[in-house]
mmCIF file of C-alpha atoms in Angstrom:
data_model
loop_
_atom_site.group_PDB
_atom_site.id
_atom_site.type_symbol
_atom_site.label_atom_id
_atom_site.label_comp_id
_atom_site.label_asym_id
_atom_site.label_seq_id
_atom_site.Cartn_x
_atom_site.Cartn_y
_atom_site.Cartn_z
ATOM 1 C CA MET A 1 21.047 -25.039 -16.920
ATOM 2 C CA SER A 2 17.553 -24.737 -15.455
ATOM 3 C CA ASP A 3 15.006 -22.005 -16.008
ATOM 4 C CA LEU A 4 14.333 -20.402 -12.603
ATOM 5 C CA SER A 5 11.619 -18.031 -13.810
ATOM 6 C CA GLY A 6 9.139 -20.797 -14.621
ATOM 7 C CA SER A 7 10.025 -23.327 -11.964
ATOM 8 C CA HIS A 8 7.162 -22.573 -9.550
ATOM 9 C CA PRO A 9 4.496 -20.456 -11.290
ATOM 10 C CA ARG A 10 1.693 -21.739 -9.064
ATOM 11 C CA ARG A 11 3.532 -20.863 -5.880
ATOM 12 C CA ALA A 12 4.093 -17.262 -7.039
ATOM 13 C CA GLN A 13 0.448 -16.902 -8.065
ATOM 14 C CA SER A 14 -0.675 -18.476 -4.791
ATOM 15 C CA GLN A 15 1.377 -16.056 -2.692
ATOM 16 C CA GLY A 16 0.036 -13.099 -4.680
ATOM 17 C CA TYR A 17 -3.500 -14.342 -4.151
ATOM 18 C CA GLU A 18 -2.976 -14.730 -0.399
ATOM 19 C CA PHE A 19 -1.657 -11.174 -0.174
ATOM 20 C CA ASP A 20 -4.572 -9.873 -2.249
ATOM 21 C CA LYS A 21 -6.995 -11.896 -0.136
ATOM 22 C CA TRP A 22 -6.035 -9.871 2.967
ATOM 23 C CA ILE A 23 -5.056 -6.455 1.611
ATOM 24 C CA ARG A 24 -8.292 -5.697 -0.263
ATOM 25 C CA PRO A 25 -10.597 -6.281 2.736
ATOM 26 C CA LEU A 26 -8.187 -4.348 4.960
ATOM 27 C CA CYS A 27 -8.241 -1.364 2.575
ATOM 28 C CA ALA A 28 -12.037 -1.548 2.372
ATOM 29 C CA LEU A 29 -12.205 -1.587 6.175
ATOM 30 C CA VAL A 30 -10.015 1.522 6.401
ATOM 31 C CA VAL A 31 -12.155 3.388 3.860
ATOM 32 C CA ALA A 32 -15.361 2.308 5.641
ATOM 33 C CA GLY A 33 -13.909 3.408 8.994
ATOM 34 C CA VAL A 34 -13.022 6.863 7.683
ATOM 35 C CA ALA A 35 -16.471 7.229 6.115
ATOM 36 C CA ALA A 36 -18.193 6.106 9.332
ATOM 37 C CA TYR A 37 -16.158 8.570 11.409
ATOM 38 C CA ALA A 38 -16.870 11.457 9.028
ATOM 39 C CA SER A 39 -20.572 10.620 8.976
ATOM 40 C CA TYR A 40 -20.737 10.374 12.775
ATOM 41 C CA VAL A 41 -18.962 13.698 13.331
ATOM 42 C CA HIS A 42 -21.110 15.475 10.741
ATOM 43 C CA GLN A 43 -24.394 14.157 12.153
ATOM 44 C CA ARG A 44 -23.373 14.858 15.744
ATOM 45 C CA GLU A 45 -22.519 18.456 14.856
ATOM 46 C CA PHE A 46 -25.833 18.759 13.020
ATOM 47 C CA ALA A 47 -27.690 17.540 16.132
ATOM 48 C CA VAL A 48 -25.796 19.977 18.399
ATOM 49 C CA GLN A 49 -26.583 22.887 16.078
ATOM 50 C CA GLY A 50 -30.217 21.776 16.088
ATOM 51 C CA GLY A 51 -30.366 22.151 19.872
ATOM 52 C CA ALA A 52 -29.812 18.576 21.075
ATOM 53 C CA ASP A 53 -28.010 18.081 24.379
ATOM 54 C CA GLU A 54 -24.518 16.499 24.322
ATOM 55 C CA VAL A 55 -25.668 12.953 25.170
ATOM 56 C CA SER A 56 -28.507 12.926 22.654
ATOM 57 C CA ALA A 57 -26.292 14.464 19.994
ATOM 58 C CA SER A 58 -23.725 11.719 20.585
ATOM 59 C CA MET A 59 -26.292 8.926 20.323
ATOM 60 C CA TRP A 60 -28.357 10.303 17.450
ATOM 61 C CA PRO A 61 -25.875 9.443 14.640
ATOM 62 C CA LEU A 62 -25.793 5.830 15.808
ATOM 63 C CA SER A 63 -29.529 5.418 15.401
ATOM 64 C CA VAL A 64 -29.678 7.368 12.131
ATOM 65 C CA ASP A 65 -26.915 5.279 10.541
ATOM 66 C CA ASP A 66 -28.645 2.143 11.851
ATOM 67 C CA LEU A 67 -25.598 1.075 13.818
ATOM 68 C CA LEU A 68 -27.609 0.063 16.859
ATOM 69 C CA SER A 69 -29.901 -2.417 15.121
ATOM 70 C CA LEU A 70 -27.782 -5.542 15.042
ATOM 71 C CA GLY A 71 -30.371 -7.696 13.308
ATOM 72 C CA HIS A 72 -31.207 -5.325 10.445
ATOM 73 C CA GLY A 73 -31.896 -7.173 7.216
ATOM 74 C CA ARG A 74 -31.987 -10.621 8.776
ATOM 75 C CA PRO A 75 -35.157 -12.678 8.972
ATOM 76 C CA ALA A 76 -36.593 -13.033 12.460
#
């Protein structure tokens, strides 16, 4: 009789690691996406209430959150 529970412990750990390797970044991406959306909507509404026109109010959150500067933090 063979013991099936301990026959391939590395394979089971490896599969768990592969799953964890993809699910954690995916969850972080979802949380970051929700936060980015909430921040954008809040700042756009703030700009509209402050008297900005629709186009400016739509672009303002992008510059405030530094989303338009692609090279931020990198040496020139």
